Every structure is written in C-alpha cells, then in structure tokens.
Coordinates of C-alpha atoms in Angstrom, one line a residue:
M24 CA 17.4 20.1 -53.8
R25 CA 13.8 18.8 -53.7
S26 CA 11.0 21.1 -52.6
P27 CA 9.6 20.2 -49.1
F28 CA 6.1 21.0 -50.2
P29 CA 5.0 17.6 -51.7
S30 CA 6.0 15.7 -48.5
F31 CA 4.4 18.4 -46.4
L32 CA 1.2 18.0 -48.3
N33 CA 1.4 14.2 -48.1
H34 CA 1.9 14.5 -44.3
N35 CA -1.2 16.8 -44.1
K36 CA -3.3 14.4 -46.1
I37 CA -2.4 11.6 -43.7
L38 CA -3.1 13.9 -40.7
L39 CA -6.4 15.0 -42.2
F40 CA -7.3 11.3 -42.8
K41 CA -6.6 10.5 -39.2
I42 CA -8.7 13.4 -38.0
C43 CA -11.6 12.2 -40.2
I44 CA -11.3 8.7 -38.7
I45 CA -11.3 10.2 -35.2
L46 CA -14.4 12.3 -36.0
F47 CA -16.1 9.2 -37.5
I48 CA -15.4 7.2 -34.3
N49 CA -16.7 10.0 -32.2
C50 CA -19.9 10.3 -34.2
A51 CA -20.4 6.6 -34.4
T52 CA -20.0 6.1 -30.7
Y53 CA -21.5 9.3 -29.4
R54 CA -24.5 7.6 -27.9
T55 CA -22.5 4.8 -26.3
N56 CA -21.9 5.1 -22.6
L57 CA -18.2 4.2 -22.4
C58 CA -16.5 4.1 -19.0
F59 CA -13.5 6.2 -19.9
T60 CA -15.8 9.1 -20.9
K61 CA -17.2 9.1 -17.4
C62 CA -13.8 8.6 -15.8
F63 CA -12.6 12.0 -17.0
G64 CA -15.9 13.7 -16.7
E65 CA -18.2 15.3 -19.2
P66 CA -17.1 18.9 -20.0
T67 CA -19.8 21.5 -19.4
G68 CA -18.9 24.0 -22.1
D69 CA -15.3 25.4 -22.2
P70 CA -14.8 27.4 -19.0
P71 CA -11.4 29.0 -18.3
I72 CA -9.2 27.5 -15.6
Q73 CA -9.9 29.4 -12.5
S74 CA -7.1 31.5 -10.8
S75 CA -5.9 30.6 -7.3
S76 CA -7.7 33.7 -5.9
K77 CA -11.0 32.6 -7.4
L78 CA -10.6 29.1 -6.1
L79 CA -9.7 30.4 -2.6
S80 CA -12.8 32.6 -2.6
S81 CA -14.9 29.7 -3.7
L82 CA -13.7 27.5 -0.9
E83 CA -14.2 30.3 1.6
T84 CA -17.9 30.3 0.8
I85 CA -18.4 26.7 2.2
S86 CA -20.0 26.6 5.6
L87 CA -18.0 24.1 7.8
D88 CA -18.1 22.6 11.2
G89 CA -14.3 22.6 11.0
H90 CA -12.1 25.0 8.9
F91 CA -9.8 25.5 6.0
S92 CA -6.2 26.6 6.4
F93 CA -4.9 28.6 3.4
K94 CA -1.4 29.4 4.7
N95 CA 1.5 27.6 6.3
N96 CA 0.6 24.3 4.8
Q97 CA 4.1 23.1 4.2
A98 CA 3.6 20.0 6.4
E99 CA 0.9 18.7 4.1
A100 CA 3.3 19.0 1.2
K101 CA 5.6 16.4 2.6
D102 CA 5.4 12.7 3.6
F103 CA 7.5 9.9 5.0
G104 CA 9.2 9.3 1.7
K105 CA 10.7 12.8 1.8
R106 CA 11.0 12.9 -2.0
Y107 CA 7.9 14.7 -3.2
H108 CA 6.8 18.2 -2.0
M109 CA 3.6 19.4 -3.5
L110 CA 2.1 22.4 -1.8
P111 CA -1.7 22.4 -1.7
L112 CA -3.9 25.4 -2.1
A113 CA -5.8 24.6 1.1
V114 CA -6.0 22.1 3.9
L115 CA -9.4 21.0 5.3
H116 CA -9.5 20.2 9.0
P117 CA -12.9 18.5 9.2
H118 CA -14.8 18.2 12.4
S119 CA -17.5 16.1 10.8
V120 CA -18.1 13.8 7.8
R121 CA -20.4 16.6 6.5
D122 CA -17.3 18.8 6.1
I123 CA -15.7 16.3 3.8
S124 CA -19.0 15.7 1.9
I125 CA -19.9 19.3 1.3
T126 CA -16.3 20.2 0.2
L127 CA -16.2 17.4 -2.3
K128 CA -19.7 18.2 -3.5
H129 CA -18.7 21.8 -4.0
I130 CA -15.7 20.9 -6.1
F131 CA -17.6 18.4 -8.1
Q132 CA -20.3 20.9 -8.9
M133 CA -17.6 23.3 -10.2
G134 CA -17.2 20.8 -13.1
S135 CA -14.3 19.7 -15.1
G136 CA -13.1 23.3 -15.8
T137 CA -11.6 23.5 -12.3
E138 CA -8.1 22.2 -11.5
L139 CA -9.0 21.4 -7.9
T140 CA -8.3 17.9 -6.7
V141 CA -8.6 16.4 -3.3
A142 CA -6.3 14.1 -1.3
A143 CA -7.0 12.4 2.1
R144 CA -4.0 12.5 4.4
G145 CA -3.8 10.4 7.5
H146 CA -0.5 10.3 9.4
G147 CA 1.6 11.3 6.4
H148 CA 3.3 8.0 5.8
S149 CA 2.9 7.8 2.0
L150 CA 6.2 7.2 0.2
Q151 CA 5.9 9.0 -3.1
G152 CA 3.4 11.9 -2.7
Q153 CA 0.3 9.7 -2.9
A154 CA -1.5 11.8 -0.2
Q155 CA -0.5 15.1 -1.6
A156 CA -2.5 17.4 -4.0
L157 CA -0.6 20.1 -5.9
R158 CA -2.6 23.3 -5.8
G159 CA -5.5 21.2 -4.6
V160 CA -7.2 20.4 -1.2
V161 CA -5.6 18.1 1.3
I162 CA -8.0 16.7 4.0
N163 CA -6.3 16.3 7.4
M164 CA -8.1 13.1 8.3
E165 CA -6.7 13.1 11.9
S166 CA -9.0 16.0 12.6
L167 CA -12.0 13.8 12.1
K168 CA -12.7 12.4 15.5
E169 CA -16.5 12.2 15.6
P170 CA -18.2 10.0 16.5
A171 CA -15.7 8.4 18.8
M172 CA -14.6 4.8 18.6
Q173 CA -17.3 2.3 19.5
V174 CA -16.4 -1.3 20.6
H175 CA -19.0 -4.0 20.2
S176 CA -18.5 -7.2 22.2
G177 CA -20.2 -10.5 21.5
N178 CA -19.9 -13.6 19.3
L179 CA -18.7 -11.5 16.4
P180 CA -17.0 -8.5 18.0
W181 CA -16.1 -5.3 16.1
V182 CA -15.0 -1.8 16.5
D183 CA -16.2 1.3 14.7
V184 CA -13.5 3.9 14.1
P185 CA -13.0 7.1 12.2
G186 CA -11.0 6.8 9.0
G187 CA -8.2 9.0 10.3
E188 CA -7.7 7.0 13.5
L189 CA -4.3 5.4 14.1
W190 CA -4.1 1.6 14.6
I191 CA -2.1 2.1 17.8
N192 CA -5.1 4.0 19.3
I193 CA -7.5 1.3 18.2
L194 CA -5.3 -1.3 19.9
H195 CA -5.3 0.5 23.2
E196 CA -9.0 1.1 23.1
T197 CA -10.0 -2.5 22.1
L198 CA -7.7 -4.0 24.8
K199 CA -9.8 -2.3 27.4
H200 CA -12.5 -4.8 26.4
G201 CA -10.2 -7.7 26.1
L202 CA -10.3 -7.6 22.3
T203 CA -7.9 -6.8 19.4
P204 CA -8.0 -6.6 15.6
K205 CA -6.8 -9.7 13.9
S206 CA -4.5 -8.4 11.2
W207 CA -1.9 -5.7 11.4
T208 CA 0.8 -3.8 9.7
D209 CA 4.3 -3.9 11.2
Y210 CA 4.0 -0.2 12.1
L211 CA 0.9 0.8 14.0
H212 CA 1.2 4.6 13.8
L213 CA -0.7 4.6 10.5
S214 CA -4.3 5.6 9.8
V215 CA -7.1 3.2 9.2
G216 CA -8.1 4.9 5.9
G217 CA -4.5 4.8 4.7
T218 CA -3.9 1.1 5.2
L219 CA -7.3 0.0 4.0
S220 CA -6.7 2.0 0.8
N221 CA -3.7 -0.3 0.1
A222 CA -4.2 -3.7 1.9
G223 CA -2.5 -3.7 5.3
I224 CA 0.0 -6.6 5.4
S225 CA 2.1 -8.1 8.2
G226 CA 3.0 -11.5 9.6
Q227 CA -0.6 -12.3 10.5
A228 CA -1.7 -12.1 6.8
F229 CA -1.0 -15.8 6.1
R230 CA -3.7 -16.7 8.6
H231 CA -6.2 -13.8 8.6
G232 CA -5.5 -12.2 5.3
P233 CA -4.6 -8.5 5.0
Q234 CA -6.5 -5.8 7.0
I235 CA -8.9 -5.3 4.0
S236 CA -10.0 -8.9 4.6
N237 CA -11.1 -8.1 8.1
V238 CA -13.5 -5.2 7.5
H239 CA -17.3 -5.6 8.0
Q240 CA -18.5 -2.2 6.9
L241 CA -17.3 1.2 5.6
E242 CA -18.6 4.7 5.4
I243 CA -17.4 6.4 2.2
V244 CA -17.6 9.9 0.8
T245 CA -17.4 9.5 -3.0
G246 CA -15.8 11.9 -5.5
K247 CA -19.3 13.4 -6.0
G248 CA -19.6 14.2 -2.3
E249 CA -22.1 11.5 -1.6
V250 CA -22.0 9.8 1.8
V251 CA -22.5 6.0 1.4
T252 CA -22.5 3.2 3.9
C253 CA -21.3 0.0 2.3
S254 CA -20.5 -3.6 3.0
A255 CA -20.4 -7.0 1.3
Q256 CA -24.2 -7.0 1.5
Q257 CA -24.9 -3.3 0.9
N258 CA -23.5 -1.2 -1.9
A259 CA -21.0 -4.1 -2.4
D260 CA -19.3 -2.7 -5.5
L261 CA -18.3 0.5 -3.7
F262 CA -17.2 -1.5 -0.7
Y263 CA -14.8 -3.7 -2.7
S264 CA -13.7 -0.7 -4.9
V265 CA -12.4 1.3 -1.9
L266 CA -10.6 -1.7 -0.2
G267 CA -7.2 -1.6 -1.8
G268 CA -8.4 1.2 -4.2
L269 CA -5.6 3.6 -3.6
G270 CA -8.1 6.3 -2.7
Q271 CA -9.5 6.5 -6.2
F272 CA -13.2 5.9 -5.5
G273 CA -13.9 7.5 -2.2
I274 CA -12.6 8.7 1.2
I275 CA -12.9 6.3 4.1
T276 CA -14.5 8.2 6.9
R277 CA -15.5 5.3 9.1
A278 CA -14.6 1.6 9.2
R279 CA -16.0 -1.4 11.2
I280 CA -13.1 -3.7 12.0
S281 CA -13.3 -7.3 13.0
L282 CA -12.0 -8.2 16.4
E283 CA -11.0 -11.3 18.4
S284 CA -10.0 -12.1 22.0
A285 CA -6.7 -10.4 22.9
P286 CA -3.7 -12.4 24.4
K287 CA -1.5 -11.0 27.1
M288 CA 1.9 -12.3 26.0
V289 CA 3.9 -13.3 23.0
K290 CA 6.6 -15.8 22.5
W291 CA 8.9 -14.2 20.0
I292 CA 11.5 -16.3 18.1
R293 CA 14.2 -15.7 15.6
T294 CA 16.6 -18.1 13.9
L295 CA 18.9 -18.0 10.8
Y296 CA 19.4 -19.9 7.6
S297 CA 22.2 -19.8 5.1
D298 CA 20.3 -21.5 2.3
F299 CA 17.4 -19.6 0.8
A300 CA 15.7 -22.7 -0.7
I301 CA 15.5 -24.3 2.8
F302 CA 14.5 -21.0 4.4
S303 CA 11.6 -20.5 1.9
K304 CA 10.5 -24.1 2.2
D305 CA 10.3 -23.8 5.9
Q306 CA 8.3 -20.6 5.7
E307 CA 5.8 -22.2 3.3
H308 CA 5.5 -25.2 5.5
L309 CA 4.6 -23.0 8.5
I310 CA 1.9 -20.9 6.7
S311 CA 0.3 -24.2 5.4
T312 CA 0.2 -25.9 8.9
K313 CA -3.1 -25.8 10.7
Y314 CA -1.8 -25.2 14.2
S315 CA 1.1 -22.9 13.4
F316 CA 2.5 -19.7 14.8
D317 CA 0.3 -16.5 14.9
Y318 CA 2.9 -14.4 13.1
I319 CA 5.5 -15.4 10.5
E320 CA 7.9 -13.1 8.7
G321 CA 11.4 -13.2 7.5
F322 CA 14.2 -10.8 6.5
V323 CA 17.4 -10.9 4.6
L324 CA 20.8 -10.0 6.1
I325 CA 23.4 -9.2 3.5
N326 CA 27.0 -8.9 4.8
R327 CA 25.9 -8.0 8.3
T328 CA 28.3 -8.6 11.2
G329 CA 27.5 -9.2 14.9
I330 CA 23.8 -10.1 14.3
L331 CA 23.5 -12.5 17.2
N332 CA 25.2 -10.0 19.5
N333 CA 22.7 -7.4 18.5
W334 CA 19.8 -9.8 19.3
R335 CA 21.2 -10.5 22.8
S336 CA 19.7 -7.3 24.2
S337 CA 16.2 -8.5 23.5
F338 CA 16.5 -12.3 23.0
D339 CA 18.0 -15.2 24.8
P340 CA 20.0 -17.9 22.8
K341 CA 18.9 -21.4 23.4
D342 CA 22.6 -22.5 23.4
P343 CA 24.8 -19.5 24.5
V344 CA 28.0 -21.4 23.8
Q345 CA 27.1 -22.3 20.2
A346 CA 25.7 -18.8 19.6
S347 CA 28.9 -17.2 20.7
Q348 CA 30.9 -19.3 18.2
F349 CA 28.6 -18.4 15.2
V350 CA 30.2 -16.1 12.6
S351 CA 28.2 -14.3 10.0
D352 CA 30.9 -12.2 8.2
R353 CA 30.7 -11.9 4.4
T354 CA 27.6 -14.1 4.0
T355 CA 24.0 -13.6 3.1
L356 CA 21.7 -15.0 5.8
Y357 CA 17.9 -15.3 6.1
C358 CA 16.1 -14.8 9.4
L359 CA 12.9 -16.6 10.1
E360 CA 10.9 -14.6 12.7
M361 CA 7.9 -16.3 14.4
A362 CA 5.6 -15.4 17.3
M363 CA 2.9 -17.3 19.2
Y364 CA 0.3 -15.5 21.4
F365 CA -0.6 -16.9 24.8
N366 CA -1.9 -16.2 28.3
S367 CA 0.0 -17.1 31.4
E368 CA -2.2 -20.2 32.1
E369 CA -1.4 -21.5 28.6
T370 CA 2.4 -21.3 28.9
E371 CA 3.0 -25.1 29.1
T372 CA 0.8 -25.9 26.2
M373 CA 2.3 -23.1 24.2
N374 CA 5.9 -24.3 24.8
K375 CA 5.0 -27.8 23.6
R376 CA 3.4 -26.5 20.4
I377 CA 6.5 -24.4 19.7
E378 CA 8.8 -27.3 20.4
K379 CA 6.9 -29.4 17.9
L380 CA 6.9 -26.8 15.2
L381 CA 10.6 -26.0 15.6
S382 CA 11.5 -29.7 15.3
Q383 CA 10.0 -29.6 11.8
L384 CA 12.4 -26.8 10.7
R385 CA 16.0 -26.9 9.4
Y386 CA 17.5 -23.7 10.7
I387 CA 21.1 -23.3 12.0
P388 CA 20.7 -24.7 15.6
A389 CA 23.2 -22.2 17.1
T390 CA 21.0 -19.2 16.0
L391 CA 17.8 -20.0 17.9
F392 CA 16.9 -17.0 20.0
Q393 CA 13.7 -16.6 22.0
S394 CA 12.0 -13.9 24.1
E395 CA 8.7 -13.4 25.9
V396 CA 7.2 -9.9 25.7
P397 CA 3.8 -8.3 26.3
Y398 CA 1.4 -8.3 23.4
V399 CA 1.4 -4.5 23.0
E400 CA 5.2 -4.4 23.1
F401 CA 5.4 -6.9 20.3
L402 CA 2.9 -5.2 18.0
D403 CA 4.4 -1.8 18.6
R404 CA 8.0 -2.9 18.2
V405 CA 8.8 -0.7 15.2
H406 CA 7.8 2.4 17.1
I407 CA 10.5 1.6 19.6
S408 CA 13.1 1.6 16.8
E409 CA 11.6 4.8 15.5
K410 CA 12.3 6.6 18.8
K411 CA 15.9 5.5 18.7
L412 CA 16.3 6.7 15.1
R413 CA 14.7 10.0 15.9
E414 CA 17.2 10.6 18.7
K415 CA 20.0 10.1 16.2
G416 CA 18.3 12.3 13.5
L417 CA 17.9 9.3 11.2
W418 CA 14.1 9.2 10.9
E419 CA 13.3 12.3 8.9
V420 CA 15.3 11.2 5.9
P421 CA 14.3 10.1 2.4
H422 CA 12.8 6.6 2.4
P423 CA 13.1 5.1 -1.2
W424 CA 11.1 2.0 -0.2
M425 CA 10.0 -0.6 -2.7
N426 CA 7.5 -3.4 -2.0
L427 CA 7.0 -6.3 -4.4
M428 CA 4.7 -9.4 -4.5
I429 CA 6.6 -12.4 -6.1
P430 CA 4.8 -15.6 -7.1
R431 CA 6.0 -18.7 -5.3
S432 CA 7.2 -20.3 -8.6
K433 CA 9.5 -17.3 -9.2
I434 CA 10.9 -16.7 -5.7
L435 CA 14.1 -18.9 -6.0
D436 CA 15.1 -17.1 -9.2
F437 CA 14.3 -13.8 -7.6
A438 CA 16.5 -14.5 -4.6
A439 CA 19.4 -15.8 -6.7
E440 CA 19.4 -12.7 -8.9
V441 CA 18.5 -10.0 -6.4
F442 CA 20.1 -11.1 -3.1
D443 CA 23.2 -12.8 -4.6
K444 CA 24.0 -10.4 -7.4
I445 CA 22.2 -7.1 -7.5
L446 CA 22.5 -6.6 -3.7
S447 CA 25.9 -8.0 -3.2
D448 CA 26.9 -5.4 -0.6
S449 CA 25.3 -4.6 2.8
T450 CA 22.1 -2.6 2.5
S451 CA 20.9 0.7 4.0
G452 CA 17.9 -0.8 5.7
P453 CA 16.0 -4.1 6.3
I454 CA 14.7 -6.4 3.6
L455 CA 11.5 -8.2 4.6
I456 CA 10.4 -11.4 2.9
Y457 CA 7.6 -13.7 3.8
P458 CA 4.9 -15.8 2.1
V459 CA 1.1 -15.4 2.3
N460 CA -1.9 -17.4 1.2
K461 CA -3.9 -16.0 -1.7
S462 CA -7.0 -17.8 -0.4
K463 CA -7.1 -15.2 2.4
W464 CA -7.5 -12.3 0.0
N465 CA -10.8 -11.3 -1.7
N466 CA -10.4 -11.0 -5.4
K467 CA -13.3 -8.6 -5.6
T468 CA -11.2 -5.8 -4.0
S469 CA -9.1 -3.5 -6.1
V470 CA -5.7 -5.0 -5.0
V471 CA -3.6 -6.7 -7.6
T472 CA -1.8 -9.9 -6.4
P473 CA 0.1 -12.7 -8.2
D474 CA -2.0 -15.4 -9.6
E475 CA -0.7 -18.2 -7.4
E476 CA -2.0 -19.7 -4.1
I477 CA 1.3 -18.7 -2.3
F478 CA 3.1 -15.5 -3.1
Y479 CA 5.8 -13.6 -1.2
L480 CA 5.9 -10.0 0.0
V481 CA 9.4 -8.6 -0.4
G482 CA 10.0 -5.1 1.1
F483 CA 13.1 -3.1 0.5
L484 CA 12.9 -0.6 3.4
F485 CA 16.0 1.5 2.7
S486 CA 16.9 4.9 4.1
A487 CA 19.1 7.5 2.4
L488 CA 21.1 10.1 4.1
P489 CA 20.9 13.5 2.4
T490 CA 24.7 13.9 2.8
S491 CA 25.6 10.5 1.4
T492 CA 27.2 10.4 -2.1
G493 CA 28.0 6.6 -2.4
K494 CA 25.9 3.5 -2.1
Q495 CA 23.9 5.0 0.8
S496 CA 22.8 7.9 -1.4
L497 CA 19.2 8.4 -2.6
E498 CA 20.3 8.3 -6.3
Y499 CA 22.1 5.0 -5.9
I500 CA 19.2 3.3 -4.0
L501 CA 16.7 4.5 -6.6
A502 CA 18.9 3.3 -9.4
Q503 CA 19.2 -0.1 -7.6
N504 CA 15.5 -0.3 -7.1
Q505 CA 15.0 0.3 -10.8
I506 CA 17.4 -2.5 -11.7
I507 CA 15.3 -4.8 -9.6
L508 CA 12.1 -3.7 -11.1
D509 CA 13.4 -4.0 -14.6
Y510 CA 14.6 -7.5 -13.8
C511 CA 11.1 -8.5 -12.6
V512 CA 9.4 -7.0 -15.6
R513 CA 11.8 -8.7 -18.0
D514 CA 12.3 -12.1 -16.5
L515 CA 9.6 -12.7 -13.9
P516 CA 6.1 -12.4 -15.3
G517 CA 3.4 -12.3 -12.6
C518 CA 5.3 -10.1 -10.2
T519 CA 3.5 -6.9 -9.1
Q520 CA 4.2 -3.9 -6.9
Y521 CA 2.6 -3.4 -3.5
L522 CA 2.1 0.3 -2.6
P523 CA 2.6 0.7 -6.4
H524 CA 4.0 3.8 -8.0
Y525 CA 4.0 4.5 -11.8
S526 CA 4.4 7.7 -13.8
S527 CA 2.2 6.8 -16.8
Q528 CA -1.3 5.5 -17.4
D529 CA 0.1 2.7 -19.6
E530 CA 2.1 1.4 -16.7
W531 CA -0.9 1.5 -14.4
Q532 CA -2.9 -0.3 -17.0
A533 CA -0.2 -3.0 -17.2
H534 CA -0.2 -3.2 -13.4
F535 CA -4.0 -3.7 -13.1
G536 CA -4.1 -6.0 -16.1
S537 CA -7.5 -7.8 -16.3
K538 CA -8.8 -5.5 -13.5
W539 CA -8.2 -2.3 -15.5
R540 CA -11.6 -2.2 -17.2
V541 CA -13.4 -2.8 -13.9
L542 CA -11.2 -0.1 -12.3
M543 CA -12.3 2.4 -15.0
E544 CA -15.9 1.5 -14.6
R545 CA -15.6 2.1 -10.8
K546 CA -13.8 5.4 -11.4
S547 CA -16.7 6.4 -13.7
A548 CA -19.3 5.6 -11.1
Y549 CA -17.7 7.0 -8.0
D550 CA -15.3 9.8 -9.1
P551 CA -16.2 10.8 -12.6
L552 CA -14.2 14.0 -12.6
S553 CA -11.1 12.4 -11.3
I554 CA -11.0 14.6 -8.2
L555 CA -9.7 12.1 -5.7
A556 CA -6.1 11.0 -4.9
P557 CA -4.2 12.9 -7.7
G558 CA -0.9 11.9 -6.1
Q559 CA -1.4 8.3 -7.2
R560 CA -1.0 9.6 -10.8
I561 CA -3.5 7.0 -12.2
F562 CA -6.0 9.5 -13.6
Q563 CA -5.4 13.1 -14.4
K564 CA -7.9 15.8 -13.6
A565 CA -9.8 16.4 -16.8
T566 CA -9.9 19.6 -18.8
P567 CA -12.1 19.6 -21.9
V568 CA -9.1 19.0 -24.2
Q569 CA -7.8 16.2 -22.0
H570 CA -11.3 14.7 -21.9
L571 CA -11.6 14.6 -25.7
V572 CA -8.2 13.1 -26.2
S573 CA -8.7 10.5 -23.6
K574 CA -12.2 9.6 -24.8
T575 CA -11.0 9.3 -28.4
N576 CA -8.0 7.1 -27.4
H577 CA -10.2 4.8 -25.4
K578 CA -12.7 4.4 -28.3
T579 CA -9.9 3.7 -30.7
S580 CA -8.6 1.0 -28.4
I581 CA -12.0 -0.6 -28.1
L582 CA -12.3 -0.6 -31.9
E583 CA -8.8 -2.2 -32.2
E584 CA -9.9 -4.9 -29.7
E585 CA -13.0 -5.7 -31.7
N586 CA -11.0 -5.9 -34.9
A587 CA -8.6 -8.3 -33.2
K588 CA -11.4 -10.5 -32.1
M589 CA -12.7 -10.6 -35.7
I590 CA -9.3 -11.6 -37.0

C-alpha cells in the first residue's frame, strides 16, 4: 500500500500556493475601494461576538420616545407565509423617526463584531421571513404614526404618509378630499413601506405602473442611522435604491404618494375563455388601447365546477339562459377581469365605452357577467374574502405563494407546460395572470423585470392546510412550485421572480443579473455593515472572517473578469 504522505504534501503545496495567490491579491488591491469590501463592513479589530445579555444591556441604554419590548415577541417571529419563525432579541415600538435613527446608529457604531441586525415590519404579510430578524431587532412600523397623514390638493395632488401606514387607511383619508392613489395592490391591508420595498402591483399597473412609479418623495433611515429625504431630484440614487430594494438600503419612514380624482363607482366585469392564446391576445390588446378599462387582470381556473353559479351572488349574467347552460367541468378556463371607474353622471358614456371595448374581444358569450359596486368596495374586495376565510379558520394557514414575471414571448410556452401539464388538477388557491407595460416601470429602481415591453405577472396564491397530507399539503405545493421554477430556469430564459426568495448569494446574483454590481455599490453606500433586512438572505451580517472571505472572493472574481476581457 502506498504511503499517504506524498499526496498529502502535494495537496498542501497546492493549498499553500492558493493562499499565496490570495495574499498577493489582497496586497495588490489593498488600496482599491471595492464595493463588496464596504458591503460587508470594515472590521475594527477582532472583537468577540457579544452575548445576548450584553446586547440587551446595550439596547437598554438608548433613550427613546417609544420603547423596546424584550419579552413576548412571538408575534414578530411570524408572518403571513406561516413557514418561518425567527424570534428577535427585541422589538422596537417607535413613536418617532428619531427612535429608528438612533437605534440604527447605535447598532452601526457597535461595528461588525455584533450580530445584531434590523428588520422593518409593517402588517406582517411577508411570505418567507423577509421581515424577521433572528436574534436581532424588529421595528414595529405600525407604531410610527407621527406626523399624521397630510393630503395636498391642487394640480398635482399628493399625500404624505408614515411608512407603516396601511393602504386601506390612506384610501379612506384621501377620499375625504375627493382624491385617491392611482396604483394599488389587490390587498389593501399592507403597509406603504412594505409594498414600496417590492413594487406594488395590481390591475392598474398597465396604465399607471406599479406603486413605486407613483412616489414623489421618500424619507429614509439608512443602515448607518442617517435620516435622508430623497426624490428623483434630491439624493436620487438612494431614492431609486429603496424603491423595490427589498429593504436593503434603508427603512422607509415617510412617503409622498401621487393622487388623482376619485370616482364613486366601478363597473366590474368578468368573462371566460377556453383558449389561452385568445385570452392572452385580448389582454394584450386591452392594455395597449388608449381608452381602455381602468383595471385589467386575469386568473386561471383549473378543473373548477360551478364557476358561474358562484359568481351569481355578486354578478349578473348578460344572458341568464345561456349562462345556465354553460358547463366548466374537467376543463381549464381563463377569466378576464375588467373594471371601469365612473361617477353617476357618466353612466351612459361609460356603458358605451364598455360596449365598444367588449365588442373587440373574443370571450365565450355565455360567460359575460357584470356588476356595479362602490369604488371602496371594489378596491377592498380581497378583505371581504379574508373575513370569510377567518370565520372558517382558513386564513391563519401556511401560504406557499409564488409570483413570477414572464416575458410576453414566453407566455404561451409557459401556459402550455404549467397550466396544461404541471397543474393538471384543481389547485388550492387562485392563480393570477395579467400583462403589464414595461414602459410604466422606471429601470433606475432596484426591481428586476423581464427585458420585453410587455410581460406577465403570474401569481400562484396557494394555501396549505396543516392537517393535509395529499395534494393540498405544504410539502406537495412547495415541490410543485419548485418544478415550475426549475422549468422556468431551464427552458424560459428571461423569467424572474417577483417577491423573490433565494437561499444563496449566487442565486441572488443571477436574479439581479446586470444590476448586481449597482446593487452592491448601493449596499456599500447605505448599509455597509449589512444590518438591514436580514430575512431577505441577500447579504449576511459580517464578522471579520466572513468579511475577509467575501472580500477575497470578490477580488478574485474581478481578476477573472479582467482576464476574460483580455482573452
């Protein structure tokens, strides 16, 4: 038998050579200001990681207008997804922006030796622990109410709101002035800071863009504890960083939202298609038409029975006889959902516009259903469903939701594979699908979208019962989601996740693509110690060792890039 020592020595020679190369790179680039160095923070010596008791004592020294809670913080360790439960060390209940600023400044000054991280939590509707901070500090943004909402009327109306305010409250306040925000999410019981940190998309996005395209100004507390007012004209880089920035660059403590005149009523219409190609073509036609509906969405119905009968409680069929003869058993159908806003004096004009638009579509005639509802009732429609689900104990369950953005050129292939094959059985929740116009999105923000003028949002909004063991179980739905994701990565280049979730930095780098370098530069500038939003799992809080490894890896990758250019 051969002695192991020669191979062992060879291995060590190789290892020693690699270490020499790494040291050479470090020396050669020591004076260079590289963004990843800042992203993970410069270590100040080699301090030991503080114990929980020392961290608690440190936080107790901070003078606040509000207060910390150090016990009974289980609620902040949960979210709407009901899958991740990370208990924080403390919860900050701020009464002022100063409370948030001084807390972040305190943690920043502790340096990279501390494990403390900070997550801003609005109404707790994150899906996968994004607003949680294991052994860190969670900021209860709903506690921040000062100063109160301020509505400005005029030619360019707006409303100033705290970052923890819910959109439903903004709606009620602005309606007192005859005004309303332009762009919404389907569910209004979400915080301003939460939706602006992602994008905020609903059926109005094809016309007005997402919510992040309708913001005039922000007040931000950075990862250094600095309070900064920013807009497209002032501190623009921070402004665009935070919009869609997943909480990585600062905490939104105040936002100035664009408003428009509010309607009183909504004409709400639903109709069905059996052919996806026709359905998608009609959707694209509507979002490209100048005088179209005010809201356009769609959803997929896989093996659902009695759909039209379910609609009858809220909608009237145009032809009751034809509707009663329609059968949907064992088929996949596609619902086109449209809405037009109006006031009572505009009823006749509105009906003519709708009639003209509907005449251009190729839906199944027997499935045309219409309803007239108040504007508030339409916008808050999901909350009505929430109440019913709560009564049945079906709201506080795991929600393994997945949201994708699919380029228009790939949507037919996507539908054929996912709706016809992968999801061949009835699903445990709605599937939303509707197109938007990329021209309504600002490419300077941190959001990643497909590189085509029209792309589709597809939302798999499934629920899992904890007692289920079959196709309604959490494990089955997660496995199904992964099959869909794998298909997109493998066969549909250009697709991306909305409300993204990844477990490794390589995956995040692939997600951000060409924006990755800009993302790191922004992280370097505004949160150099990676304190903020640890639940997103993009950047890990640095320790000196992690810092050195990360810095070395980044320098090596830059060297490889330069070599590739030379070749």
